[in-house]
Short mmCIF file of C-alpha atoms in Angstrom, two decimals:
data_model
loop_
_atom_site.label_atom_id
_atom_site.label_comp_id
_atom_site.label_asym_id
_atom_site.label_seq_id
_atom_site.Cartn_x
_atom_site.Cartn_y
_atom_site.Cartn_z
CA UNK J 1 -27.68 29.53 -32.21
CA UNK J 2 -24.83 30.02 -29.83
CA UNK J 3 -21.42 31.05 -31.03
CA UNK J 4 -19.94 27.77 -29.87
CA UNK J 5 -22.44 25.76 -31.89
CA UNK J 6 -21.74 27.85 -34.99
CA UNK J 7 -18.00 27.34 -34.57
CA UNK J 8 -18.50 23.62 -34.06
CA UNK J 9 -20.46 23.27 -37.29
CA UNK J 10 -17.89 25.44 -39.03
CA UNK J 11 -15.04 23.10 -38.11
CA UNK J 12 -17.13 20.01 -38.77
CA UNK J 13 -18.03 21.42 -42.19
CA UNK J 14 -14.37 22.16 -42.99
CA UNK J 15 -13.46 18.60 -42.09
CA UNK J 16 -16.26 16.99 -44.07
CA UNK J 17 -15.90 19.10 -47.20
CA UNK J 18 -12.12 18.83 -47.39
CA UNK J 19 -12.27 15.07 -46.98
CA UNK J 20 -14.87 14.90 -49.72
CA UNK J 21 -12.66 17.05 -51.90
CA UNK J 22 -9.68 14.73 -51.36
CA UNK J 23 -11.81 11.81 -52.47
CA UNK J 24 -13.06 13.57 -55.59
CA UNK J 25 -10.07 15.55 -56.88
CA UNK J 26 -7.57 13.97 -59.25
CA UNK J 27 -4.80 16.46 -58.57
CA UNK J 28 -2.52 15.02 -55.88
CA UNK J 29 -1.21 18.41 -54.80
CA UNK J 30 -4.71 19.79 -54.23
CA UNK J 31 -5.48 16.66 -52.25
CA UNK J 32 -2.43 17.27 -50.06
CA UNK J 33 -3.43 20.88 -49.39
CA UNK J 34 -7.00 19.81 -48.66
CA UNK J 35 -5.62 17.30 -46.16
CA UNK J 36 -4.10 20.24 -44.28
CA UNK J 37 -7.57 21.75 -44.03
CA UNK J 38 -8.90 18.42 -42.77
CA UNK J 39 -6.33 18.31 -39.99
CA UNK J 40 -7.08 21.87 -38.97
CA UNK J 41 -10.78 21.05 -38.87
CA UNK J 42 -10.14 17.98 -36.74
CA UNK J 43 -7.91 20.03 -34.45
CA UNK J 44 -10.80 22.47 -34.01
CA UNK J 45 -13.09 19.58 -33.07
CA UNK J 46 -10.54 18.40 -30.51
CA UNK J 47 -10.69 21.80 -28.84
CA UNK J 48 -14.44 21.37 -28.42
CA UNK J 49 -13.78 18.12 -26.58
CA UNK J 50 -11.52 19.95 -24.16
CA UNK J 51 -8.40 18.36 -25.57
CA UNK J 52 -6.46 21.51 -26.46
CA UNK J 53 -3.12 19.81 -26.11
CA UNK J 54 -4.04 17.10 -28.60
CA UNK J 55 -5.40 19.72 -30.98
CA UNK J 56 -2.19 21.72 -31.00
CA UNK J 57 -0.06 18.59 -31.25
CA UNK J 58 -2.14 17.60 -34.24
CA UNK J 59 -1.38 20.88 -35.98
CA UNK J 60 2.29 20.89 -35.00
CA UNK J 61 3.04 17.31 -36.03
CA UNK J 62 0.73 16.72 -38.96
CA UNK J 63 0.40 20.13 -40.57
CA UNK J 64 3.75 21.64 -39.67
CA UNK J 65 5.76 18.47 -40.21
CA UNK J 66 4.30 15.56 -42.08
CA UNK J 67 2.16 17.38 -44.60
CA UNK J 68 4.85 19.87 -45.50
CA UNK J 69 7.09 16.88 -46.17
CA UNK J 70 4.34 15.37 -48.33
CA UNK J 71 3.90 18.56 -50.36
CA UNK J 72 7.67 18.84 -50.68
CA UNK J 73 7.86 15.32 -52.02
CA UNK J 74 5.16 16.01 -54.60
CA UNK J 75 6.86 19.20 -55.69
CA UNK J 76 10.26 17.62 -56.09
CA UNK J 77 8.92 14.75 -58.14
CA UNK J 78 6.57 16.80 -60.24
CA UNK J 79 7.65 20.15 -61.46
CA UNK J 80 11.39 19.56 -61.41
CA UNK J 81 10.98 16.55 -63.69
CA UNK J 82 8.17 17.97 -65.73
CA UNK J 83 5.58 15.22 -65.36
CA UNK J 84 1.95 15.76 -64.52
CA UNK J 85 0.77 14.19 -61.32
CA UNK J 86 -2.77 12.96 -61.71
CA UNK J 87 -4.45 9.97 -60.24
CA UNK J 88 -7.02 7.81 -61.94
CA UNK J 89 -10.10 6.30 -60.40
CA UNK J 90 -10.15 2.56 -60.04
CA UNK J 91 -12.79 0.17 -58.71
CA UNK J 92 -15.46 2.83 -58.36
CA UNK J 93 -18.26 0.39 -57.64
CA UNK J 94 -16.48 -1.65 -54.98
CA UNK J 95 -15.05 1.45 -53.36
CA UNK J 96 -18.47 3.00 -53.14
CA UNK J 97 -20.06 -0.15 -51.77
CA UNK J 98 -17.41 -0.68 -49.11
CA UNK J 99 -17.40 2.92 -47.90
CA UNK J 100 -21.21 3.02 -47.88
CA UNK J 101 -21.17 -0.19 -45.86
CA UNK J 102 -18.72 1.19 -43.30
CA UNK J 103 -20.72 4.41 -43.11
CA UNK J 104 -23.88 2.44 -42.43
CA UNK J 105 -22.08 0.41 -39.79
CA UNK J 106 -20.93 3.56 -38.01
CA UNK J 107 -24.38 5.15 -38.12
CA UNK J 108 -25.88 1.93 -36.79
CA UNK J 109 -23.41 1.55 -33.91
CA UNK J 110 -23.56 5.23 -32.93
CA UNK J 111 -27.35 5.05 -32.82
CA UNK J 112 -27.47 1.85 -30.82
CA UNK J 113 -24.76 3.21 -28.51
CA UNK J 114 -27.03 6.20 -27.77
CA UNK J 115 -24.19 8.47 -26.73
CA UNK J 116 -26.41 11.33 -25.73
CA UNK J 117 -27.95 9.22 -22.96
CA UNK J 118 -24.65 8.22 -21.40
CA UNK J 119 -24.20 9.79 -17.98
CA UNK J 120 -20.77 11.33 -18.58
CA UNK J 121 -21.71 13.21 -21.74
CA UNK J 122 -23.61 15.89 -19.85
CA UNK J 123 -20.99 16.32 -17.19
CA UNK J 124 -19.17 19.56 -17.63
CA UNK J 125 -15.57 18.93 -18.46
CA UNK J 126 -13.16 21.15 -16.62
CA UNK J 127 -12.26 23.95 -19.00
CA UNK J 128 -8.67 24.04 -17.82
CA UNK J 129 -6.66 21.15 -19.15
CA UNK J 130 -4.42 20.11 -16.32
CA UNK J 131 -1.12 20.09 -18.12
CA UNK J 132 0.83 19.22 -14.97
CA UNK J 133 -1.10 16.01 -14.36
CA UNK J 134 -0.88 15.19 -18.03
CA UNK J 135 2.91 15.52 -17.98
CA UNK J 136 3.21 13.60 -14.73
CA UNK J 137 1.20 10.65 -15.97
CA UNK J 138 3.22 10.66 -19.18
CA UNK J 139 6.44 10.33 -17.19
CA UNK J 140 5.11 7.79 -14.68
CA UNK J 141 2.19 5.59 -15.77
CA UNK J 142 2.97 5.66 -19.49
CA UNK J 143 6.72 6.07 -19.36
CA UNK J 144 7.39 2.78 -21.16
CA UNK J 145 5.34 3.73 -24.21
CA UNK J 146 6.91 7.18 -24.12
CA UNK J 147 10.45 5.80 -24.13
CA UNK J 148 9.67 3.22 -26.81
CA UNK J 149 8.38 5.99 -29.08
CA UNK J 150 11.58 7.92 -28.38
CA UNK J 151 13.73 4.95 -29.40
CA UNK J 152 11.62 4.40 -32.50
CA UNK J 153 12.15 8.02 -33.56
CA UNK J 154 15.88 7.73 -32.90
CA UNK J 155 16.08 4.64 -35.10
CA UNK J 156 14.17 6.43 -37.85
CA UNK J 157 16.54 9.39 -37.56
CA UNK J 158 19.66 7.23 -37.83
CA UNK J 159 18.11 5.36 -40.75
CA UNK J 160 17.37 8.62 -42.55
CA UNK J 161 20.94 9.84 -42.07
CA UNK J 162 22.30 6.49 -43.27
CA UNK J 163 20.16 6.51 -46.42
CA UNK J 164 20.75 10.15 -47.29
CA UNK J 165 24.37 10.25 -46.13
CA UNK J 166 27.61 10.43 -48.06
CA UNK J 167 27.93 6.66 -48.40
CA UNK J 168 25.42 6.66 -51.25
CA UNK J 169 26.88 6.74 -54.74
CA UNK J 170 25.77 9.73 -56.78
CA UNK J 171 23.26 8.66 -59.42
CA UNK J 172 23.61 9.86 -62.99
CA UNK J 173 20.33 11.77 -62.87
CA UNK J 174 21.13 13.63 -59.67
CA UNK J 175 19.84 17.12 -60.11
CA UNK M 1 -11.95 40.89 -28.79
CA UNK M 2 -10.23 44.12 -27.75
CA UNK M 3 -6.88 42.41 -28.07
CA UNK M 4 -7.77 41.36 -31.61
CA UNK M 5 -8.65 44.91 -32.65
CA UNK M 6 -5.66 46.38 -30.85
CA UNK M 7 -3.13 44.05 -32.43
CA UNK M 8 -4.65 44.40 -35.92
CA UNK M 9 -4.53 48.20 -35.84
CA UNK M 10 -1.17 48.25 -34.09
CA UNK M 11 0.28 45.85 -36.67
CA UNK M 12 -0.89 48.03 -39.58
CA UNK M 13 0.47 51.26 -38.11
CA UNK M 14 3.67 49.56 -37.00
CA UNK M 15 4.30 48.12 -40.47
CA UNK M 16 3.99 51.50 -42.15
CA UNK M 17 6.56 53.01 -39.83
CA UNK M 18 8.75 49.90 -39.71
CA UNK M 19 9.19 50.06 -43.48
CA UNK M 20 10.08 53.74 -43.14
CA UNK M 21 12.49 52.94 -40.30
CA UNK M 22 14.06 50.15 -42.31
CA UNK M 23 14.75 52.51 -45.20
CA UNK M 24 16.09 55.21 -42.92
CA UNK M 25 18.29 52.84 -40.92
CA UNK M 26 19.69 51.24 -44.06
CA UNK M 27 20.32 54.71 -45.44
CA UNK M 28 22.20 55.88 -42.36
CA UNK M 29 24.27 52.71 -42.27
CA UNK M 30 25.18 53.28 -45.92
CA UNK M 31 25.83 57.02 -45.45
CA UNK M 32 22.76 58.16 -47.34
CA UNK M 33 19.69 60.18 -46.36
CA UNK M 34 16.98 57.75 -47.39
CA UNK M 35 13.50 59.04 -48.24
CA UNK M 36 13.37 62.83 -47.79
CA UNK M 37 10.75 64.20 -50.19
CA UNK M 38 7.29 63.03 -49.10
CA UNK M 39 6.20 64.66 -45.89
CA UNK M 40 8.52 66.15 -43.28
CA UNK M 41 11.82 64.24 -43.39
CA UNK M 42 10.21 61.63 -45.66
CA UNK M 43 7.77 60.50 -42.97
CA UNK M 44 4.90 59.94 -45.39
CA UNK M 45 6.92 57.96 -47.93
CA UNK M 46 5.51 54.57 -46.91
CA UNK M 47 1.97 55.93 -46.78
CA UNK M 48 2.38 57.10 -50.35
CA UNK M 49 3.86 53.74 -51.35
CA UNK M 50 0.96 51.96 -49.73
CA UNK M 51 -1.61 54.09 -51.57
CA UNK M 52 0.19 53.27 -54.81
CA UNK M 53 0.22 49.54 -54.02
CA UNK M 54 -3.49 49.41 -53.29
CA UNK M 55 -4.35 51.07 -56.58
CA UNK M 56 -2.17 48.76 -58.64
CA UNK M 57 -3.61 46.11 -60.91
CA UNK M 58 -3.73 42.67 -59.34
CA UNK M 59 -1.67 40.71 -61.85
CA UNK M 60 -2.12 36.95 -61.85
CA UNK M 61 0.26 35.19 -64.25
CA UNK M 62 -1.57 33.47 -67.10
CA UNK M 63 -0.07 30.06 -66.39
CA UNK M 64 -0.25 30.32 -62.61
CA UNK M 65 -2.24 27.82 -60.59
CA UNK M 66 -4.90 30.33 -59.61
CA UNK M 67 -6.52 28.26 -56.88
CA UNK M 68 -3.21 28.18 -54.99
CA UNK M 69 -1.77 31.51 -56.12
CA UNK M 70 -4.60 33.75 -54.96
CA UNK M 71 -5.22 32.65 -51.35
CA UNK M 72 -1.53 32.10 -50.51
CA UNK M 73 -0.76 35.63 -49.17
CA UNK M 74 -3.92 35.53 -47.06
CA UNK M 75 -2.85 32.22 -45.50
CA UNK M 76 0.63 33.53 -44.74
CA UNK M 77 -0.84 36.60 -43.06
CA UNK M 78 -3.45 34.60 -41.14
CA UNK M 79 -0.80 32.23 -39.79
CA UNK M 80 1.35 35.10 -38.55
CA UNK M 81 -1.54 37.13 -37.16
CA UNK M 82 -3.04 34.12 -35.36
CA UNK M 83 0.17 34.01 -33.34
CA UNK M 84 -0.73 37.34 -31.72
CA UNK M 85 -3.80 35.74 -30.14
CA UNK M 86 -2.01 34.53 -27.01
CA UNK M 87 0.37 37.45 -26.39
CA UNK M 88 -0.12 39.28 -23.10
CA UNK M 89 0.36 43.00 -23.73
CA UNK M 90 0.01 44.16 -20.13
CA UNK M 91 -0.62 42.48 -16.81
CA UNK M 92 -4.36 42.53 -17.38
CA UNK M 93 -4.75 42.83 -21.14
CA UNK M 94 -4.23 39.75 -23.27
CA UNK M 95 -5.98 37.80 -25.97
CA UNK M 96 -6.55 34.20 -25.05
CA UNK M 97 -5.26 33.01 -21.69
CA UNK M 98 -5.15 29.41 -22.84
CA UNK M 99 -2.89 27.25 -20.72
CA UNK M 100 -1.05 25.95 -23.74
CA UNK M 101 -0.22 29.50 -24.94
CA UNK M 102 3.33 29.20 -26.23
CA UNK M 103 2.74 25.73 -27.64
CA UNK M 104 -0.19 27.05 -29.66
CA UNK M 105 1.89 29.95 -30.90
CA UNK M 106 4.69 27.73 -32.21
CA UNK M 107 2.20 25.43 -33.94
CA UNK M 108 0.12 28.12 -35.59
CA UNK M 109 3.12 30.08 -36.82
CA UNK M 110 4.50 26.99 -38.52
CA UNK M 111 1.42 27.15 -40.77
CA UNK M 112 2.93 30.02 -42.74
CA UNK M 113 5.15 27.40 -44.37
CA UNK M 114 2.01 26.10 -46.07
CA UNK M 115 1.24 29.55 -47.47
CA UNK M 116 4.79 29.97 -48.73
CA UNK M 117 4.66 26.60 -50.47
CA UNK M 118 1.33 27.49 -52.07
CA UNK M 119 2.73 30.79 -53.29
CA UNK M 120 5.91 29.24 -54.67
CA UNK M 121 4.13 26.40 -56.40
CA UNK M 122 1.15 28.38 -57.60
CA UNK M 123 3.30 31.04 -59.27
CA UNK M 124 4.55 28.48 -61.79
CA UNK M 125 7.92 30.18 -61.96
CA UNK M 126 11.28 28.63 -61.22
CA UNK M 127 12.43 31.58 -59.14
CA UNK M 128 9.33 31.43 -56.97
CA UNK M 129 9.55 27.66 -56.60
CA UNK M 130 13.21 27.68 -55.63
CA UNK M 131 12.60 30.58 -53.29
CA UNK M 132 9.75 28.75 -51.60
CA UNK M 133 11.79 25.58 -51.20
CA UNK M 134 14.75 27.38 -49.70
CA UNK M 135 12.47 29.36 -47.45
CA UNK M 136 10.62 26.31 -46.17
CA UNK M 137 13.82 24.31 -45.66
CA UNK M 138 15.25 27.21 -43.69
CA UNK M 139 12.16 27.80 -41.57
CA UNK M 140 11.83 24.12 -40.69
CA UNK M 141 15.53 23.82 -39.79
CA UNK M 142 15.56 26.86 -37.57
CA UNK M 143 12.33 25.89 -35.87
CA UNK M 144 14.33 23.25 -33.99
CA UNK M 145 16.73 25.53 -32.06
CA UNK M 146 13.89 28.02 -31.63
CA UNK M 147 11.59 25.39 -30.20
CA UNK M 148 14.30 23.99 -27.93
CA UNK M 149 14.96 27.46 -26.52
CA UNK M 150 11.28 27.76 -25.74
CA UNK M 151 11.53 24.38 -24.01
CA UNK M 152 14.36 25.78 -21.84
CA UNK M 153 12.24 28.73 -20.75
CA UNK M 154 9.28 26.46 -20.10
CA UNK M 155 11.47 24.22 -17.94
CA UNK M 156 12.62 27.20 -15.89
CA UNK M 157 9.11 28.62 -15.50
CA UNK M 158 7.13 25.34 -15.35
CA UNK M 159 4.25 26.72 -17.38
CA UNK M 160 3.22 27.20 -21.01
CA UNK M 161 1.01 30.19 -20.28
CA UNK M 162 2.70 33.34 -21.55
CA UNK M 163 0.97 35.59 -19.02
CA UNK M 164 2.18 33.40 -16.17
CA UNK M 165 5.72 33.34 -17.58
CA UNK M 166 5.64 37.15 -17.53
CA UNK M 167 4.25 37.31 -14.00
CA UNK M 168 7.13 35.16 -12.79
CA UNK M 169 9.56 37.82 -14.00
CA UNK M 170 7.66 40.56 -12.20
CA UNK M 171 7.53 42.13 -8.76
CA UNK M 172 3.80 41.27 -8.76
CA UNK M 173 4.35 37.52 -8.85
CA UNK M 174 3.09 37.15 -5.29
CA UNK M 175 -0.28 38.54 -6.37
CA UNK M 176 -1.07 35.38 -8.32
CA UNK M 177 1.02 32.98 -6.26
CA UNK M 178 1.60 34.11 -2.65
CA UNK M 179 4.29 31.53 -1.93
CA UNK M 180 6.42 32.18 -5.00
CA UNK M 181 10.00 33.27 -4.50
CA UNK M 182 12.67 34.43 -6.91
CA UNK M 183 16.34 34.19 -5.99
CA UNK M 184 19.34 35.96 -7.47
CA UNK M 185 20.44 34.00 -10.57
CA UNK M 186 17.85 31.41 -9.55
CA UNK M 187 20.24 29.83 -7.03
CA UNK M 188 18.33 29.25 -3.83
CA UNK M 189 21.51 28.36 -1.92
CA UNK M 190 22.76 31.95 -2.28
CA UNK M 191 19.76 33.00 -0.23
CA UNK M 192 19.37 36.44 -1.81
CA UNK M 193 15.66 36.81 -2.46
CA UNK M 194 14.76 39.05 -5.40
CA UNK M 195 11.00 38.54 -5.57
CA UNK M 196 10.31 42.09 -4.45
CA UNK M 197 13.41 43.59 -6.02
CA UNK M 198 12.24 42.89 -9.54
CA UNK M 199 13.62 44.78 -12.48
CA UNK M 200 16.22 43.18 -14.67
CA UNK M 201 17.25 40.82 -11.84
CA UNK M 202 14.07 38.76 -12.22
CA UNK M 203 14.05 38.68 -16.01
CA UNK M 204 14.52 35.17 -17.31
CA UNK M 205 17.96 36.02 -18.68
CA UNK M 206 19.14 36.59 -15.11
CA UNK M 207 16.74 34.29 -13.28
CA UNK M 208 18.80 31.61 -14.95
CA UNK M 209 21.94 33.13 -16.53
CA UNK M 210 22.07 30.25 -19.03
CA UNK M 211 19.22 32.03 -20.73
CA UNK M 212 21.66 34.74 -21.85
CA UNK M 213 23.05 32.19 -24.30
CA UNK M 214 19.53 30.97 -24.89
CA UNK M 215 18.40 34.44 -25.85
CA UNK M 216 21.19 34.75 -28.43
CA UNK M 217 20.27 31.40 -29.99
CA UNK M 218 16.60 32.36 -29.95
CA UNK M 219 17.33 35.68 -31.60
CA UNK M 220 19.44 34.11 -34.37
CA UNK M 221 16.76 31.51 -35.08
CA UNK M 222 14.04 34.11 -35.05
CA UNK M 223 15.92 36.08 -37.72
CA UNK M 224 15.91 32.96 -39.87
CA UNK M 225 12.24 32.29 -39.08
CA UNK M 226 11.22 35.66 -40.48
CA UNK M 227 13.49 35.21 -43.54
CA UNK M 228 15.57 38.25 -42.66
CA UNK M 229 19.17 38.90 -43.62
CA UNK M 230 21.70 37.43 -42.95
CA UNK M 231 19.36 34.52 -43.55
CA UNK M 232 17.59 35.90 -46.62
CA UNK M 233 18.87 33.34 -49.10
CA UNK M 234 15.22 32.51 -49.95
CA UNK M 235 14.84 35.90 -51.55
CA UNK M 236 18.41 36.44 -52.65
CA UNK M 237 17.87 39.20 -55.20
CA UNK M 238 20.99 38.36 -57.20
CA UNK M 239 19.85 34.78 -57.79
CA UNK M 240 16.11 34.53 -57.37
CA UNK M 241 14.74 37.99 -58.26
CA UNK M 242 12.45 38.11 -55.22
CA UNK M 243 12.08 34.59 -53.91
CA UNK M 244 8.66 33.05 -53.42
CA UNK M 245 6.84 36.33 -53.95
CA UNK M 246 8.46 37.15 -57.30
CA UNK M 247 5.19 36.93 -59.22
CA UNK M 248 3.04 38.88 -56.79
CA UNK M 249 2.04 42.48 -57.24
CA UNK M 250 -0.25 45.10 -55.79
CA UNK M 251 -2.29 44.26 -52.75
CA UNK M 252 -1.25 40.63 -52.50
CA UNK M 253 2.40 41.65 -52.44
CA UNK M 254 1.59 44.22 -49.77
CA UNK M 255 0.00 41.45 -47.72
CA UNK M 256 3.17 39.34 -47.97
CA UNK M 257 5.26 42.30 -46.84
CA UNK M 258 2.83 42.91 -43.99
CA UNK M 259 3.28 39.31 -42.91
CA UNK M 260 7.06 39.59 -43.01
CA UNK M 261 7.03 42.65 -40.78
CA UNK M 262 4.33 41.09 -38.64
CA UNK M 263 6.54 38.05 -38.14
CA UNK M 264 9.42 40.29 -37.06
CA UNK M 265 7.17 41.92 -34.48
CA UNK M 266 5.76 38.60 -33.32
CA UNK M 267 9.15 36.99 -32.70
CA UNK M 268 10.33 40.18 -30.97
CA UNK M 269 7.30 40.14 -28.66
CA UNK M 270 7.98 36.49 -27.99
CA UNK M 271 11.64 37.10 -27.20
CA UNK M 272 10.64 39.93 -24.86
CA UNK M 273 8.12 37.75 -23.02
CA UNK M 274 10.33 34.70 -22.79
CA UNK M 275 13.63 36.33 -21.93
CA UNK M 276 13.36 40.07 -21.33
CA UNK M 277 10.67 40.34 -18.72
CA UNK M 278 7.60 41.05 -20.86
CA UNK M 279 5.70 44.06 -19.54
CA UNK M 280 8.05 44.59 -16.59
CA UNK M 281 10.31 47.54 -16.01
CA UNK M 282 14.06 46.94 -16.12
CA UNK M 283 14.71 49.10 -13.05
CA UNK M 284 15.00 47.16 -9.78
CA UNK M 285 13.89 48.23 -6.32
CA UNK M 286 17.01 49.31 -4.44
CA UNK M 287 16.31 49.49 -0.74
CA UNK M 288 13.82 52.29 -0.16
CA UNK M 289 14.31 53.62 -3.70
CA UNK M 290 11.43 51.70 -5.25
CA UNK M 291 12.40 52.22 -8.89
CA UNK M 292 10.56 49.10 -10.08
CA UNK M 293 7.33 50.08 -8.36
CA UNK M 294 7.55 53.68 -9.57
CA UNK M 295 7.95 52.57 -13.17
CA UNK M 296 5.22 49.95 -13.21
CA UNK M 297 1.65 50.13 -11.98
CA UNK M 298 -0.35 47.58 -10.01
CA UNK M 299 -1.91 44.94 -12.28
CA UNK M 300 -5.43 45.92 -13.23
CA UNK M 301 -5.04 49.66 -12.68
CA UNK M 302 -4.75 52.21 -15.46
CA UNK M 303 -1.11 52.86 -14.53
CA UNK M 304 -0.46 49.13 -14.77
CA UNK M 305 -1.86 49.06 -18.30
CA UNK M 306 0.02 52.12 -19.47
CA UNK M 307 3.40 51.17 -17.99
CA UNK M 308 2.99 47.56 -19.10
CA UNK M 309 2.14 48.47 -22.68
CA UNK M 310 4.95 51.02 -22.71
CA UNK M 311 7.63 48.56 -21.60
CA UNK M 312 6.35 45.72 -23.73
CA UNK M 313 6.07 47.70 -26.93
CA UNK M 314 9.29 49.64 -26.52
CA UNK M 315 11.29 46.49 -25.82
CA UNK M 316 9.75 44.72 -28.82
CA UNK M 317 10.36 47.70 -31.11
CA UNK M 318 13.94 47.87 -29.89
CA UNK M 319 14.44 44.23 -30.91
CA UNK M 320 12.88 44.97 -34.30
CA UNK M 321 15.39 47.80 -34.70
CA UNK M 322 18.21 45.40 -33.84
CA UNK M 323 16.91 43.03 -36.52
CA UNK M 324 17.14 45.84 -39.06
CA UNK M 325 20.59 46.84 -37.84
CA UNK M 326 21.78 43.23 -38.27
CA UNK M 327 20.23 43.05 -41.71
CA UNK M 328 22.14 46.03 -43.04
CA UNK M 329 25.49 45.23 -41.46
CA UNK M 330 26.00 41.52 -42.13
CA UNK M 331 26.36 39.83 -45.52
CA UNK M 332 24.04 36.95 -46.23
CA UNK M 333 25.01 33.37 -45.54
CA UNK M 334 25.47 30.88 -48.34
CA UNK M 335 22.94 28.04 -48.39
CA UNK M 336 25.34 25.41 -47.02
CA UNK M 337 26.65 27.78 -44.34
CA UNK M 338 23.06 28.44 -43.37
CA UNK M 339 22.28 24.76 -42.90
CA UNK M 340 25.61 24.18 -41.14
CA UNK M 341 24.88 26.92 -38.65
CA UNK M 342 21.50 25.46 -37.79
CA UNK M 343 22.26 21.75 -37.73
CA UNK M 344 25.89 21.63 -36.63
CA UNK M 345 26.07 24.51 -34.17
CA UNK M 346 22.73 25.85 -32.99
CA UNK M 347 20.88 22.54 -32.62
CA UNK M 348 23.57 20.74 -30.57
CA UNK M 349 24.06 23.87 -28.47
CA UNK M 350 20.32 24.05 -27.80
CA UNK M 351 20.13 20.40 -26.81
CA UNK M 352 22.98 20.99 -24.36
CA UNK M 353 21.20 24.05 -23.01
CA UNK M 354 18.01 22.06 -22.45
CA UNK M 355 20.00 19.61 -20.35
CA UNK M 356 21.73 22.38 -18.39
CA UNK M 357 18.42 24.18 -17.84
CA UNK M 358 17.04 21.06 -16.24
CA UNK M 359 20.00 21.06 -13.85
CA UNK M 360 19.57 24.78 -13.18
CA UNK M 361 15.93 24.22 -12.37
CA UNK M 362 17.04 21.87 -9.61
CA UNK M 363 19.07 24.73 -8.08
CA UNK M 364 15.99 26.94 -8.12
CA UNK M 365 13.79 24.78 -5.90
#
């Protein structure tokens, strides 16, 4: 087997096993850390598709930002207040049926889609991601979406400052 | 592959002597001798310490969360070491030449936060947990000015590839881009071309003099990124014993220390590449006195490798020495002062610099 194939299966395996672990474990913190592994695995798969930029953005935004926030939240609510954080399993049967159904649907559609026969799959993608053209199209063709996202983030930022700011009255159980 | 082996071995040797240098520098600053007994002038002190550390029992606290506690130091080290993958050491010797170089580096280094959180949580100790929280809050806050400074450099150089950023600060830029031109202070209207003059005049700090301020902001943030004094509130000995690594001992503790020193080296290399000309000599060509060409070899030749590695490593080690100097001369910042500095001063200043860099870039073309 080629090195690339081995690496591909490695990342695919990481993704699959960590997702499975998240589904099975009852410890929320372990689930959060496993989610990090999932994102890294997915980022690795993105690299194989020639989308390095997306892969790195995935790590930067999800792992470096959102998941750290998640873990932080769990830590602050758990150990500082002394409760155990465990989840229970509900609706095992329905959950299993629905996920098995969706899985079957995916398998079915991927098979009938016959991706490996599509003409563009075999075309060699250019190894070099053209960052310049990517940036240009972001600032021209997709500039509206880009600006809307910017405004959305600004609103979220102002909201966060408003909620966490001095205007709030100190609660009695403030640590 | 060679780059991997080189950086791994270099990092190990460097750490041994950096710890020695740290102890000596702190000693001189405090009017002491420092280690003197082991080896000539105490040179083998760290080697002896290291041998002791490796032999020590690997103590895992009884109530620790072992699944998180044990791999945490490895994750911290992996995150830091993965950053070395895209560094160009000389004009022709680098790890990956991925186009997204610097972007990758910032992303992968931010993973060490995960390791620190695992260590702090897994230890099941209040000191470790508080240390980890402070450390993570600090690293995330200072990543913003650090990242914005990188954005400034990227705007000036129009590329994310670290090797290309270094070439632009070199007298050999025309070898990869025949039409490229550097002007004094980046102002084309002045009409003084410095492409073949090189030296310090084409370093990014002078290609766009705004970067002088940028370099200072970058350096301050990088001190905080590697949890060094005056930003070492996460391991404030008087409050938290040792911060997030309080419960670690033996080899795992050594790994955490290795990562801390590795991080210092990594941010120094990065500062050198982004602002201080990477593998280029600081001497410019003056008329027929070709100082820059004499002190740097053609890319690809043996002389090019040797001079490049020499300049790169000596500049980076100099910055590491400055980090140590700062550590032993300044008192540590209180937690609120720390956050004030990042959010109220450095971040607004960096945003302003990003704007000004965009304007400066217009002068350059």
